[in-house]
């Protein structure tokens, strides 16, 4: 803090800033650091052996697998969608362009639970398309497709929102220059556009991954909470906690936390790169 | 390559940016499109490049209809005002880009490309900068790289959009001379857009003056300077003083104006407007004159004199401070005005002054 203090003019009160900084430190400690430490403390409270046993429990392993599969499907799809949407909006003028930007942002403002319920009402057994899906032997709800769909909905804006401002700032002159130099559309994309946005793209992908892995509300509606079948990791944490298996719950939670921390570090690194 | 443009029209929404352009640029010529912003000059350049399309009209290059040809296949070199270099590529790779994107069958070998890049780096006098990134270069160096990148594909036509617009005066002059040399060395047909008169006249073989989507005049510096074809050109060339006069038997008449130094014109009798440059007007002390000096400001070499007449017309003149006529010109002095040169257009004061910037179409960098 002594660094900050030296930048004040002589005679200026230093108590105000000190109180504010103290408050920030206190709140961060109470709201972020303490719970984080507590997760790991509780997860390891019964020893390393119990921790590993709980992680290796078939239901928890399955939840980890399901969450990974979901993220592995959702993130690449969202990267493609994000690039395509940002490209369309940033580099072209067409009717409904403003509307498209708004639609991309809808998942930010809609509670994931509502998204889940909408999918349930549309694709569920009693839903609008339910009978047709059943007749064709397609199960969307209470299965992987539903989980993937909801997660995709919730994370849809992440990549697009990161890439779009950058593409807009870059304008189209570089692409126009490439066109006059004889480059084809694909060459322009891979050699001019993509290198320009790659850090923002990775940054968006990291955010998207973190969100996809942690999604709870929407998934809990469409997954049906079938133990060992449709429980993702966040749902498994809740289930174990309700079973009064605190070590199991916190062990599963520690995996989620680790993923989040890795994402955080990656995000910080990428943020620096993006700014260059 | 001879470029022939016929009857070209283009509108952006309600704004007509090109209103019937006819222009022929001969092989090897260096032509400037000069005009205020919003005159349509950049749009015309982009249409030639294939980055924009007209609503009507023809674009023929050596008998080939270029409007059916995508930009990729036109083999033009386009230099952007803000360079549009690829920031993630070294200077070398920027210059080589146009060669490396060619289909495999037409692509020169690695060694040939490297040799061509070296040759260009040498021509551009930036041989030591080949391994730098654009962000590590000054504005003038970036513009050289941009030009090198355009020249690498041996373009049939070189198009430059305000090539020196973003550079400071000294570098501008430097690059101008050097562009002239490069043009001479490559012999390509070149068109550049500018709003800088000095740049246009110094560089170009012919200058095309554009205003509000039309060609107002085509000619050399002297022709345009001495014989502006329209009030717009007169005004654009600096004849900002407009005085209502009457034509009588080819002579210009107006109260308080001594028109003896102006030649007679073949114009019908009746009202007309005299366009004068401030430094082509000499105020002559005259107790009977109807102009009164309001203020006199000195810049050391010149005097800037503001006058008004009884009807409320105001005129600003610029006079060398040591000119004999300058003696005794102080605020309150009554004078008449003696134009040394000027142009006359029939009709009362026309409204065709250069378009205000507000009328310019919004420039959006959108393809």
Coordinates of C-alpha atoms in Angstrom, one line a residue:
Chain A
X1 CA 0.0 0.0 0.0
X2 CA 3.0 2.3 0.5
X3 CA 3.2 2.7 -3.2
X4 CA -0.3 4.1 -3.5
X5 CA 0.3 6.4 -0.5
X6 CA 3.3 8.1 -2.2
X7 CA 1.1 9.3 -5.0
X8 CA -0.9 11.6 -2.7
X9 CA -0.1 15.2 -2.4
X10 CA 1.3 16.3 1.0
X11 CA -1.4 17.3 3.4
X12 CA -4.0 15.2 1.6
X13 CA -5.8 12.8 3.9
X14 CA -4.8 9.2 3.4
X15 CA -7.4 7.7 5.7
X16 CA -10.2 7.7 3.1
X17 CA -8.3 5.6 0.5
X18 CA -7.0 3.3 3.2
X19 CA -10.5 2.6 4.5
X20 CA -11.7 1.8 0.9
X21 CA -8.7 -0.5 0.2
X22 CA -9.2 -2.2 3.5
X23 CA -12.9 -2.8 2.8
X24 CA -12.1 -4.2 -0.6
X25 CA -9.5 -6.6 0.9
X26 CA -12.0 -7.7 3.6
X27 CA -14.8 -8.3 1.2
X28 CA -12.6 -10.2 -1.2
X29 CA -11.4 -12.3 1.7
X30 CA -14.9 -13.1 3.0
X31 CA -16.6 -13.6 -0.4
X32 CA -13.9 -15.3 -2.5
X33 CA -10.7 -16.4 -0.7
X34 CA -12.3 -18.0 2.5
X35 CA -14.8 -20.1 0.6
X36 CA -12.1 -21.2 -1.9
X37 CA -9.9 -22.4 0.9
X38 CA -12.8 -24.0 2.7
X39 CA -13.7 -26.1 -0.4
X40 CA -10.3 -27.7 -0.4
X41 CA -10.1 -27.9 3.4
X42 CA -13.4 -29.8 3.5
X43 CA -12.5 -32.0 0.5
X44 CA -9.3 -33.2 2.2
X45 CA -10.8 -33.2 5.7
X46 CA -11.1 -37.0 5.7
X47 CA -7.6 -37.4 4.2
X48 CA -6.1 -38.0 0.8
X49 CA -7.5 -41.5 0.5
X50 CA -11.1 -40.5 1.1
X51 CA -10.7 -37.7 -1.4
X52 CA -9.5 -40.0 -4.1
X53 CA -12.2 -42.6 -3.2
X54 CA -14.9 -40.0 -3.6
X55 CA -13.5 -38.7 -6.9
X56 CA -13.3 -42.3 -8.2
X57 CA -16.9 -43.1 -7.2
X58 CA -18.6 -44.2 -10.4
X59 CA -21.3 -41.6 -10.3
X60 CA -18.8 -38.7 -9.8
X61 CA -16.6 -40.1 -12.5
X62 CA -19.5 -40.2 -14.8
X63 CA -20.5 -36.7 -13.9
X64 CA -16.9 -35.5 -14.7
X65 CA -17.1 -37.4 -18.0
X66 CA -20.5 -35.9 -18.9
X67 CA -19.4 -32.4 -18.1
X68 CA -16.2 -32.9 -20.2
X69 CA -18.2 -34.3 -23.2
X70 CA -20.6 -31.4 -22.9
X71 CA -17.8 -28.8 -22.9
X72 CA -16.0 -30.6 -25.7
X73 CA -19.1 -30.3 -27.9
X74 CA -20.2 -26.9 -26.8
X75 CA -17.0 -24.9 -27.0
X76 CA -16.0 -25.8 -30.6
X77 CA -19.5 -25.2 -31.8
X78 CA -19.6 -21.8 -30.0
X79 CA -16.2 -20.9 -31.5
X80 CA -17.6 -21.5 -35.0
X81 CA -20.8 -19.7 -34.2
X82 CA -19.0 -16.8 -32.6
X83 CA -16.6 -16.3 -35.5
X84 CA -19.5 -16.6 -38.0
X85 CA -21.8 -14.2 -36.2
X86 CA -19.0 -11.6 -35.5
X87 CA -17.9 -11.8 -39.1
X88 CA -21.4 -11.3 -40.4
X89 CA -22.0 -8.4 -38.1
X90 CA -18.6 -6.7 -38.3
X91 CA -17.8 -7.0 -42.0
X92 CA -21.2 -6.7 -43.7
X93 CA -24.2 -4.5 -43.8
X94 CA -27.6 -6.3 -44.1
X95 CA -31.1 -5.8 -42.9
X96 CA -31.7 -7.2 -39.4
X97 CA -28.0 -6.7 -38.4
X98 CA -28.9 -4.9 -35.2
X99 CA -31.4 -7.5 -34.4
X100 CA -28.8 -10.2 -34.8
X101 CA -26.5 -8.5 -32.3
X102 CA -29.4 -8.3 -29.8
X103 CA -30.3 -12.0 -30.3
X104 CA -26.7 -13.0 -29.7
X105 CA -26.9 -11.2 -26.3
X106 CA -30.2 -12.6 -25.2
X107 CA -28.6 -15.5 -23.2
X108 CA -26.9 -12.8 -21.1
X109 CA -30.2 -11.4 -19.9
X110 CA -32.3 -14.6 -19.7
X111 CA -32.0 -16.8 -16.7
X112 CA -30.7 -20.2 -17.7
X113 CA -33.6 -21.9 -15.9
X114 CA -36.0 -20.2 -18.2
X115 CA -34.0 -21.4 -21.2
X116 CA -34.2 -24.9 -19.7
X117 CA -37.9 -24.7 -19.2
X118 CA -38.4 -23.4 -22.8
X119 CA -36.5 -26.4 -24.1
X120 CA -38.5 -28.7 -21.9
X121 CA -41.8 -27.3 -23.1
X122 CA -40.7 -27.5 -26.7
X123 CA -38.8 -30.8 -26.8
X124 CA -40.1 -32.7 -23.7
X125 CA -42.4 -35.7 -23.8
X126 CA -45.4 -33.5 -23.2
X127 CA -43.9 -30.7 -25.2
X128 CA -44.8 -29.2 -28.6
X129 CA -42.4 -31.3 -30.6
X130 CA -42.4 -34.2 -28.1
X131 CA -44.8 -36.6 -29.9
X132 CA -43.0 -36.1 -33.2
X133 CA -39.6 -36.7 -31.5
X134 CA -40.9 -39.8 -29.7
X135 CA -42.3 -41.2 -32.9
X136 CA -38.8 -40.9 -34.4
X137 CA -37.2 -42.3 -31.3
X138 CA -35.2 -39.2 -30.5
X139 CA -34.8 -38.4 -26.9
X140 CA -33.6 -34.8 -26.3
X141 CA -34.7 -34.1 -22.8
X142 CA -33.2 -35.9 -19.8
X143 CA -30.3 -36.9 -22.0
X144 CA -27.1 -35.6 -23.4
X145 CA -28.7 -33.6 -26.3
X146 CA -30.7 -31.5 -23.9
X147 CA -27.8 -30.8 -21.7
X148 CA -25.7 -29.8 -24.7
X149 CA -28.4 -27.6 -26.1
X150 CA -29.0 -25.7 -22.8
X151 CA -25.3 -25.2 -22.3
X152 CA -24.9 -24.0 -25.8
X153 CA -27.7 -21.5 -25.3
X154 CA -26.2 -20.2 -22.1
X155 CA -22.7 -19.8 -23.5
X156 CA -23.6 -18.6 -27.0
X157 CA -22.6 -15.0 -26.6
X158 CA -19.1 -15.5 -25.1
X159 CA -17.0 -16.0 -28.2
X160 CA -19.0 -13.6 -30.3
X161 CA -18.9 -10.8 -27.8
X162 CA -15.1 -11.0 -27.5
X163 CA -14.4 -11.2 -31.2
X164 CA -17.0 -8.7 -32.4
X165 CA -15.5 -5.5 -31.0
X166 CA -12.1 -6.4 -32.3
X167 CA -13.3 -7.2 -35.8
X168 CA -15.3 -3.9 -35.8
X169 CA -12.2 -2.0 -34.7
X170 CA -10.1 -3.6 -37.4
X171 CA -12.6 -2.7 -40.1
X172 CA -12.3 -4.2 -43.5
X173 CA -9.3 -2.5 -45.0
X174 CA -6.9 -5.3 -44.4
X175 CA -9.4 -7.7 -46.1
X176 CA -9.8 -5.3 -48.9
X177 CA -6.1 -5.1 -49.3
X178 CA -5.9 -8.9 -49.4
X179 CA -8.6 -9.0 -52.1
X180 CA -6.8 -6.6 -54.3
X181 CA -3.7 -8.7 -53.9
X182 CA -5.6 -11.6 -55.3
X183 CA -6.3 -13.7 -52.2
X184 CA -9.3 -16.0 -52.2
X185 CA -12.0 -15.8 -49.5
X186 CA -10.5 -18.7 -47.5
X187 CA -7.0 -17.3 -47.8
X188 CA -8.2 -14.0 -46.5
X189 CA -9.9 -15.6 -43.6
X190 CA -7.0 -17.9 -42.5
X191 CA -4.2 -15.5 -43.3
X192 CA -5.6 -12.1 -42.5
X193 CA -8.7 -12.2 -40.4
X194 CA -8.0 -15.2 -38.1
X195 CA -4.5 -14.1 -37.0
X196 CA -5.9 -10.7 -36.1
X197 CA -8.5 -12.2 -33.7
X198 CA -6.8 -15.3 -32.4
X199 CA -6.1 -14.0 -28.8
X200 CA -9.6 -12.6 -28.4
X201 CA -10.9 -15.9 -29.8
X202 CA -8.9 -18.0 -27.3
X203 CA -10.0 -15.6 -24.5
X204 CA -13.6 -16.1 -25.4
X205 CA -13.1 -19.8 -25.6
X206 CA -11.7 -19.9 -22.1
X207 CA -14.6 -17.9 -20.7
X208 CA -17.0 -20.2 -22.7
X209 CA -15.4 -23.3 -21.2
X210 CA -15.6 -22.0 -17.7
X211 CA -19.2 -21.2 -18.1
X212 CA -20.1 -24.4 -19.8
X213 CA -18.4 -26.5 -17.1
X214 CA -20.1 -24.6 -14.3
X215 CA -23.6 -24.3 -15.8
X216 CA -26.2 -25.4 -13.2
X217 CA -29.7 -23.9 -13.5
X218 CA -30.6 -24.6 -17.1
X219 CA -29.0 -28.1 -17.0
X220 CA -30.8 -29.1 -13.8
X221 CA -34.1 -28.5 -15.6
X222 CA -33.4 -30.6 -18.7
X223 CA -31.2 -33.3 -17.3
X224 CA -33.8 -34.9 -15.0
X225 CA -31.1 -35.5 -12.4
X226 CA -30.7 -39.2 -13.2
X227 CA -27.9 -40.4 -10.9
X228 CA -24.9 -41.7 -12.8
X229 CA -26.6 -40.9 -16.2
X230 CA -27.5 -37.3 -16.7
X231 CA -25.8 -35.6 -13.7
X232 CA -23.2 -33.1 -14.7
X233 CA -20.5 -32.2 -12.2
X234 CA -22.3 -29.2 -10.7
X235 CA -25.5 -31.3 -10.3
X236 CA -23.5 -34.1 -8.8
X237 CA -22.1 -31.6 -6.2
X238 CA -25.6 -30.7 -5.2
X239 CA -26.7 -34.3 -5.1
X240 CA -23.9 -35.4 -2.9
X241 CA -24.4 -32.5 -0.6
X242 CA -28.1 -33.4 -0.3
X243 CA -27.0 -36.9 0.5
X244 CA -25.1 -35.4 3.4
X245 CA -21.9 -36.7 1.8
X246 CA -19.9 -33.5 2.6
X247 CA -16.5 -34.9 1.6
X248 CA -17.8 -36.3 -1.7
X249 CA -19.6 -33.0 -2.4
X250 CA -16.5 -30.9 -1.7
X251 CA -14.2 -33.3 -3.5
X252 CA -16.4 -32.9 -6.6
X253 CA -16.6 -29.2 -6.0
X254 CA -12.8 -29.0 -5.8
X255 CA -12.5 -30.4 -9.4
X256 CA -14.8 -27.7 -10.6
X257 CA -12.8 -25.1 -8.7
X258 CA -9.6 -26.4 -10.2
X259 CA -11.0 -26.1 -13.7
X260 CA -12.2 -22.6 -12.8
X261 CA -8.7 -21.6 -11.5
X262 CA -7.0 -22.9 -14.6
X263 CA -9.4 -21.0 -16.7
X264 CA -8.7 -17.9 -14.6
X265 CA -5.0 -18.1 -15.1
X266 CA -5.4 -18.7 -18.8
X267 CA -7.8 -15.8 -19.0
X268 CA -5.3 -13.5 -17.3
X269 CA -2.5 -14.6 -19.6
X270 CA -4.7 -14.2 -22.7
X271 CA -5.9 -10.8 -21.5
X272 CA -2.3 -9.6 -21.6
X273 CA -1.8 -11.0 -25.1
X274 CA -5.1 -9.6 -26.3
X275 CA -4.1 -6.1 -25.3
X276 CA -0.9 -6.2 -27.4
Chain B
X1 CA -3.5 -0.1 -69.7
X2 CA -6.0 2.4 -70.9
X3 CA -8.9 2.8 -68.5
X4 CA -12.2 4.0 -70.0
X5 CA -15.0 5.0 -67.7
X6 CA -18.4 5.9 -69.2
X7 CA -21.6 7.2 -67.7
X8 CA -20.8 5.9 -64.2
X9 CA -23.4 6.5 -61.5
X10 CA -23.6 5.4 -58.0
X11 CA -25.9 6.2 -55.0
X12 CA -25.6 5.4 -51.4
X13 CA -29.2 5.5 -50.2
X14 CA -30.5 9.0 -51.0
X15 CA -27.1 10.4 -51.8
X16 CA -25.8 10.4 -55.4
X17 CA -22.1 10.0 -54.9
X18 CA -21.3 9.7 -58.6
X19 CA -23.5 11.5 -61.1
X20 CA -22.3 10.4 -64.5
X21 CA -18.6 10.1 -64.7
X22 CA -16.8 9.9 -68.1
X23 CA -13.0 9.6 -68.0
X24 CA -10.2 8.1 -70.0
X25 CA -6.8 7.4 -68.5
X26 CA -4.1 6.6 -71.0
X27 CA -1.5 4.0 -70.6
X28 CA 1.4 5.0 -68.3
X29 CA -0.4 8.2 -67.2
X30 CA -0.3 9.5 -63.6
X31 CA -3.7 11.1 -62.9
X32 CA -4.9 12.8 -59.8
X33 CA -8.5 12.9 -58.7
X34 CA -8.8 16.1 -56.7
X35 CA -11.8 17.4 -54.8
X36 CA -13.2 18.2 -51.4
X37 CA -14.5 15.4 -49.2
X38 CA -17.8 14.0 -50.4
X39 CA -17.0 14.7 -54.1
X40 CA -17.0 10.9 -54.9
X41 CA -13.3 10.6 -55.7
X42 CA -12.7 7.7 -53.3
X43 CA -15.8 5.9 -54.5
X44 CA -14.6 6.1 -58.1
X45 CA -11.2 4.7 -57.1
X46 CA -12.8 1.8 -55.2
X47 CA -15.0 1.0 -58.2
X48 CA -11.9 0.9 -60.4
X49 CA -10.3 -1.4 -57.8
X50 CA -13.4 -3.7 -57.7
X51 CA -14.0 -2.9 -54.0
X52 CA -17.3 -1.2 -54.9
X53 CA -19.7 -1.4 -57.8
X54 CA -21.6 1.3 -59.7
X55 CA -25.3 1.3 -60.3
X56 CA -24.8 2.3 -63.9
X57 CA -22.0 2.9 -66.4
X58 CA -19.0 1.1 -67.9
X59 CA -15.5 0.4 -66.9
X60 CA -13.3 -0.9 -69.7
X61 CA -9.6 -1.6 -69.4
X62 CA -7.9 -2.4 -72.7
X63 CA -11.2 -3.5 -74.1
X64 CA -12.0 -5.9 -71.2
X65 CA -15.1 -5.1 -69.2
X66 CA -13.8 -4.9 -65.6
X67 CA -17.2 -4.8 -64.1
X68 CA -17.5 -8.5 -64.8
X69 CA -14.1 -9.2 -63.2
X70 CA -13.8 -9.7 -59.4
X71 CA -11.2 -7.6 -57.7
X72 CA -8.9 -10.6 -57.2
X73 CA -8.5 -11.0 -61.0
X74 CA -8.0 -7.4 -61.9
X75 CA -4.4 -7.3 -60.8
X76 CA -4.5 -3.8 -59.4
X77 CA -2.2 -2.4 -56.8
X78 CA -4.3 -0.5 -54.2
X79 CA -2.6 1.7 -51.6
X80 CA -4.8 2.6 -48.7
X81 CA -4.6 5.9 -46.8
X82 CA -4.0 4.2 -43.5
X83 CA -1.7 1.6 -45.2
X84 CA -3.9 -1.5 -44.2
X85 CA -0.7 -3.5 -43.6
X86 CA -1.1 -7.0 -42.0
X87 CA 0.1 -6.3 -38.5
X88 CA 1.0 -9.9 -37.7
X89 CA 3.3 -10.3 -40.6
X90 CA 6.9 -9.0 -41.0
X91 CA 7.5 -6.4 -43.7
X92 CA 8.9 -9.1 -46.0
X93 CA 5.8 -11.2 -45.6
X94 CA 3.6 -8.2 -46.2
X95 CA 5.3 -7.5 -49.5
X96 CA 5.3 -11.1 -50.5
X97 CA 1.6 -11.7 -49.7
X98 CA 0.3 -11.1 -53.2
X99 CA 2.7 -13.6 -54.6
X100 CA 2.2 -16.3 -51.9
X101 CA -1.6 -16.4 -52.3
X102 CA -1.4 -17.2 -56.0
X103 CA -2.7 -20.7 -57.0
X104 CA 0.1 -23.2 -56.9
X105 CA 0.5 -23.4 -60.6
X106 CA 1.1 -19.7 -61.0
X107 CA 3.0 -19.2 -57.7
X108 CA 6.7 -18.3 -58.1
X109 CA 9.2 -20.4 -56.2
X110 CA 10.3 -19.5 -52.7
X111 CA 13.6 -18.1 -54.0
X112 CA 12.0 -16.1 -56.8
X113 CA 9.6 -14.5 -54.2
X114 CA 12.5 -13.7 -51.8
X115 CA 14.5 -12.1 -54.7
X116 CA 11.5 -10.0 -55.7
X117 CA 11.0 -8.9 -52.1
X118 CA 14.6 -7.9 -51.8
X119 CA 14.5 -6.0 -55.0
X120 CA 11.4 -4.1 -53.8
X121 CA 12.9 -3.4 -50.4
X122 CA 15.8 -1.9 -52.2
X123 CA 13.7 0.2 -54.6
X124 CA 11.7 1.4 -51.6
X125 CA 14.8 2.3 -49.7
X126 CA 13.8 0.2 -46.7
X127 CA 16.2 -2.8 -47.2
X128 CA 17.1 -2.8 -43.5
X129 CA 13.5 -3.0 -42.3
X130 CA 12.5 -6.4 -43.9
X131 CA 12.3 -8.3 -40.6
X132 CA 10.4 -5.7 -38.6
X133 CA 6.7 -5.7 -37.9
X134 CA 4.5 -2.8 -39.2
X135 CA 4.0 -1.6 -35.6
X136 CA 7.8 -0.9 -35.4
X137 CA 7.8 1.4 -38.4
X138 CA 7.1 5.1 -38.8
X139 CA 4.2 6.4 -41.0
X140 CA 6.4 7.1 -44.0
X141 CA 8.0 3.7 -43.8
X142 CA 4.6 2.0 -43.5
X143 CA 3.5 3.8 -46.6
X144 CA 6.6 2.5 -48.5
X145 CA 5.8 -1.0 -47.4
X146 CA 2.2 -0.6 -48.5
X147 CA 3.4 0.6 -51.9
X148 CA 5.9 -2.3 -52.1
X149 CA 3.1 -4.8 -51.3
X150 CA 1.0 -3.3 -54.1
X151 CA 3.9 -3.3 -56.6
X152 CA 4.9 -6.9 -55.8
X153 CA 2.2 -8.3 -58.0
X154 CA 3.3 -6.1 -60.9
X155 CA -0.1 -4.4 -61.1
X156 CA -1.5 -3.3 -64.4
X157 CA -3.0 -0.3 -62.6
X158 CA -1.8 1.4 -59.4
X159 CA -4.5 3.1 -57.4
X160 CA -3.7 5.2 -54.4
X161 CA -6.2 6.6 -51.9
X162 CA -4.9 9.8 -50.2
X163 CA -1.5 8.1 -50.1
X164 CA 0.2 10.8 -48.1
X165 CA -2.8 12.1 -46.2
X166 CA -1.7 10.8 -42.8
X167 CA 1.9 12.0 -43.0
X168 CA 3.5 15.2 -42.0
X169 CA 4.6 17.9 -44.5
X170 CA 8.3 17.1 -44.8
X171 CA 7.8 13.3 -45.3
X172 CA 5.0 14.1 -47.7
X173 CA 7.2 16.1 -50.0
X174 CA 9.9 13.5 -49.8
X175 CA 7.5 10.6 -50.7
X176 CA 5.9 12.6 -53.4
X177 CA 9.2 13.0 -55.4
X178 CA 9.9 9.4 -54.8
X179 CA 6.5 8.2 -55.9
X180 CA 7.0 10.1 -59.2
X181 CA 10.3 8.2 -59.6
X182 CA 8.7 4.9 -58.9
X183 CA 5.9 5.6 -61.3
X184 CA 8.5 6.5 -63.9
X185 CA 10.5 3.3 -63.2
X186 CA 7.5 0.9 -63.3
X187 CA 5.6 2.6 -66.1
X188 CA 2.3 1.5 -64.7
X189 CA -0.9 3.5 -65.2
X190 CA -1.6 5.2 -61.9
X191 CA -4.5 7.1 -60.4
X192 CA -4.4 8.7 -57.0
X193 CA -7.0 10.5 -54.9
X194 CA -6.2 13.6 -52.9
X195 CA -7.7 16.8 -51.5
X196 CA -4.3 18.5 -51.5
X197 CA -4.0 20.8 -54.6
X198 CA -0.3 21.2 -54.3
X199 CA 0.1 17.4 -54.2
X200 CA -2.2 16.9 -57.2
X201 CA -0.5 19.5 -59.4
X202 CA 3.0 18.6 -58.5
X203 CA 2.6 14.9 -59.1
X204 CA 0.1 14.3 -61.8
X205 CA 0.3 14.5 -65.5
X206 CA -3.4 15.5 -65.5
X207 CA -5.6 16.6 -62.7
X208 CA -9.3 15.7 -62.6
X209 CA -11.3 18.0 -60.4
X210 CA -14.4 16.4 -58.9
X211 CA -17.2 18.1 -57.1
X212 CA -20.5 16.6 -55.9
X213 CA -20.1 13.4 -57.9
X214 CA -19.2 15.1 -61.2
X215 CA -16.1 15.9 -63.1
X216 CA -15.8 19.7 -63.0
X217 CA -12.6 20.0 -65.0
X218 CA -9.7 18.0 -66.4
X219 CA -6.4 19.7 -67.1
X220 CA -2.9 20.8 -66.1
X221 CA -2.1 23.0 -63.1
X222 CA -1.9 26.2 -65.3
X223 CA -5.0 25.4 -67.2
X224 CA -7.1 24.9 -64.1
X225 CA -5.5 27.8 -62.3
X226 CA -6.0 30.3 -65.1
X227 CA -9.1 29.1 -66.7
X228 CA -11.4 27.4 -64.2
X229 CA -14.2 25.8 -66.1
X230 CA -16.9 26.3 -63.5
X231 CA -17.6 28.5 -60.4
X232 CA -17.0 25.4 -58.3
X233 CA -13.4 25.0 -59.7
X234 CA -12.7 28.7 -59.3
X235 CA -13.9 28.6 -55.7
X236 CA -12.0 25.3 -55.0
X237 CA -8.8 26.8 -56.4
X238 CA -8.9 29.6 -53.9
X239 CA -11.0 32.3 -55.6
X240 CA -13.1 32.7 -52.5
X241 CA -14.0 36.3 -53.2
X242 CA -17.2 36.6 -55.2
X243 CA -18.3 40.0 -56.4
X244 CA -21.6 40.6 -58.4
X245 CA -20.8 42.4 -61.6
X246 CA -22.5 43.4 -64.8
X247 CA -21.2 42.4 -68.3
X248 CA -21.4 45.0 -71.0
X249 CA -19.9 44.3 -74.4
X250 CA -17.5 41.8 -72.9
X251 CA -16.3 44.2 -70.2
X252 CA -16.8 43.7 -66.6
X253 CA -18.4 46.6 -64.7
X254 CA -19.1 47.1 -61.0
X255 CA -19.1 50.0 -58.7
X256 CA -15.8 50.4 -56.9
X257 CA -14.0 47.9 -59.2
X258 CA -11.3 48.9 -61.6
X259 CA -11.5 46.0 -64.1
X260 CA -8.9 47.4 -66.5
X261 CA -6.4 44.6 -65.8
X262 CA -8.9 41.9 -66.6
X263 CA -9.3 40.7 -70.2
X264 CA -12.5 41.0 -72.0
X265 CA -14.7 38.0 -72.0
X266 CA -17.1 36.5 -74.6
X267 CA -20.1 36.6 -72.3
X268 CA -23.7 37.9 -72.9
X269 CA -24.6 41.2 -71.4
X270 CA -26.2 41.1 -68.0
X271 CA -25.5 40.1 -64.5
X272 CA -22.4 37.9 -63.8
X273 CA -20.2 37.0 -60.9
X274 CA -16.5 37.7 -60.6
X275 CA -14.4 35.2 -58.8
X276 CA -11.1 36.4 -57.3
X277 CA -8.3 35.1 -55.2
X278 CA -7.6 37.3 -52.2
X279 CA -4.0 37.8 -53.4
X280 CA -5.2 38.9 -56.8
X281 CA -7.0 42.0 -55.5
X282 CA -5.2 45.3 -54.9
X283 CA -6.9 47.9 -52.9
X284 CA -6.1 51.4 -54.3
X285 CA -6.5 54.4 -52.0
X286 CA -9.3 56.5 -53.5
X287 CA -11.3 59.1 -51.7
X288 CA -14.2 58.5 -54.1
X289 CA -14.0 54.7 -53.7
X290 CA -16.9 52.8 -52.2
X291 CA -14.8 50.3 -50.2
X292 CA -13.6 51.1 -46.6
X293 CA -10.8 49.3 -44.9
X294 CA -11.9 47.7 -41.7
X295 CA -8.8 46.0 -40.4
X296 CA -5.2 45.5 -41.5
X297 CA -3.2 42.6 -40.1
X298 CA 0.5 42.0 -41.0
X299 CA 2.2 38.6 -41.2
X300 CA 5.6 40.4 -41.8
X301 CA 5.7 39.5 -45.5
X302 CA 2.1 40.2 -46.4
X303 CA -0.8 42.4 -45.2
X304 CA -4.2 40.9 -44.8
X305 CA -6.8 43.6 -45.4
X306 CA -10.5 43.3 -44.7
X307 CA -12.8 45.7 -46.5
X308 CA -16.5 46.4 -46.8
X309 CA -18.7 48.4 -49.1
X310 CA -21.8 50.4 -48.5
X311 CA -24.0 47.5 -49.4
X312 CA -22.5 45.3 -46.7
X313 CA -20.3 43.1 -49.0
X314 CA -17.1 42.1 -47.3
X315 CA -13.8 41.2 -49.1
X316 CA -10.5 40.1 -47.8
X317 CA -7.3 40.8 -49.8
X318 CA -3.7 39.8 -49.3
X319 CA -1.0 42.3 -50.4
X320 CA 2.8 42.1 -50.1
X321 CA 3.7 44.5 -47.3
X322 CA 6.4 46.3 -49.4
X323 CA 4.2 46.8 -52.5
X324 CA 4.0 50.4 -53.4
X325 CA 0.1 50.2 -53.2
X326 CA 0.3 49.1 -49.6
X327 CA 1.6 52.5 -48.4
X328 CA -1.0 54.5 -46.5
X329 CA -3.6 51.7 -46.3
X330 CA -4.9 52.0 -42.7
X331 CA -8.3 51.2 -41.2
X332 CA -10.9 53.8 -42.3
X333 CA -9.2 54.5 -45.7
X334 CA -11.5 54.6 -48.7
X335 CA -10.4 52.6 -51.7
X336 CA -11.5 51.0 -54.9
X337 CA -10.4 47.5 -55.8
X338 CA -8.2 46.5 -58.8
X339 CA -8.4 42.8 -59.6
X340 CA -5.2 41.6 -61.2
X341 CA -6.7 38.3 -62.4
X342 CA -10.0 36.6 -62.0
X343 CA -12.7 34.6 -63.7
X344 CA -16.2 35.5 -64.6
X345 CA -19.3 33.3 -64.8
X346 CA -22.7 34.5 -66.1
X347 CA -25.6 34.8 -63.8
X348 CA -25.9 36.2 -60.3
X349 CA -23.8 34.7 -57.4
X350 CA -24.3 31.0 -57.9
X351 CA -24.9 28.6 -55.1
X352 CA -22.4 26.0 -56.4
X353 CA -19.7 26.6 -53.8
X354 CA -18.0 23.4 -52.7
X355 CA -20.3 21.0 -50.9
X356 CA -20.2 21.4 -47.2
X357 CA -18.9 18.4 -45.3
X358 CA -22.3 17.7 -43.9
X359 CA -23.5 16.7 -47.3
X360 CA -20.8 14.1 -47.7
X361 CA -22.0 10.6 -47.5
X362 CA -21.1 8.8 -44.3
X363 CA -17.9 6.9 -45.1
X364 CA -18.2 3.4 -43.8
X365 CA -15.5 0.9 -44.0
X366 CA -17.9 -1.8 -45.0
X367 CA -17.6 -4.0 -48.0

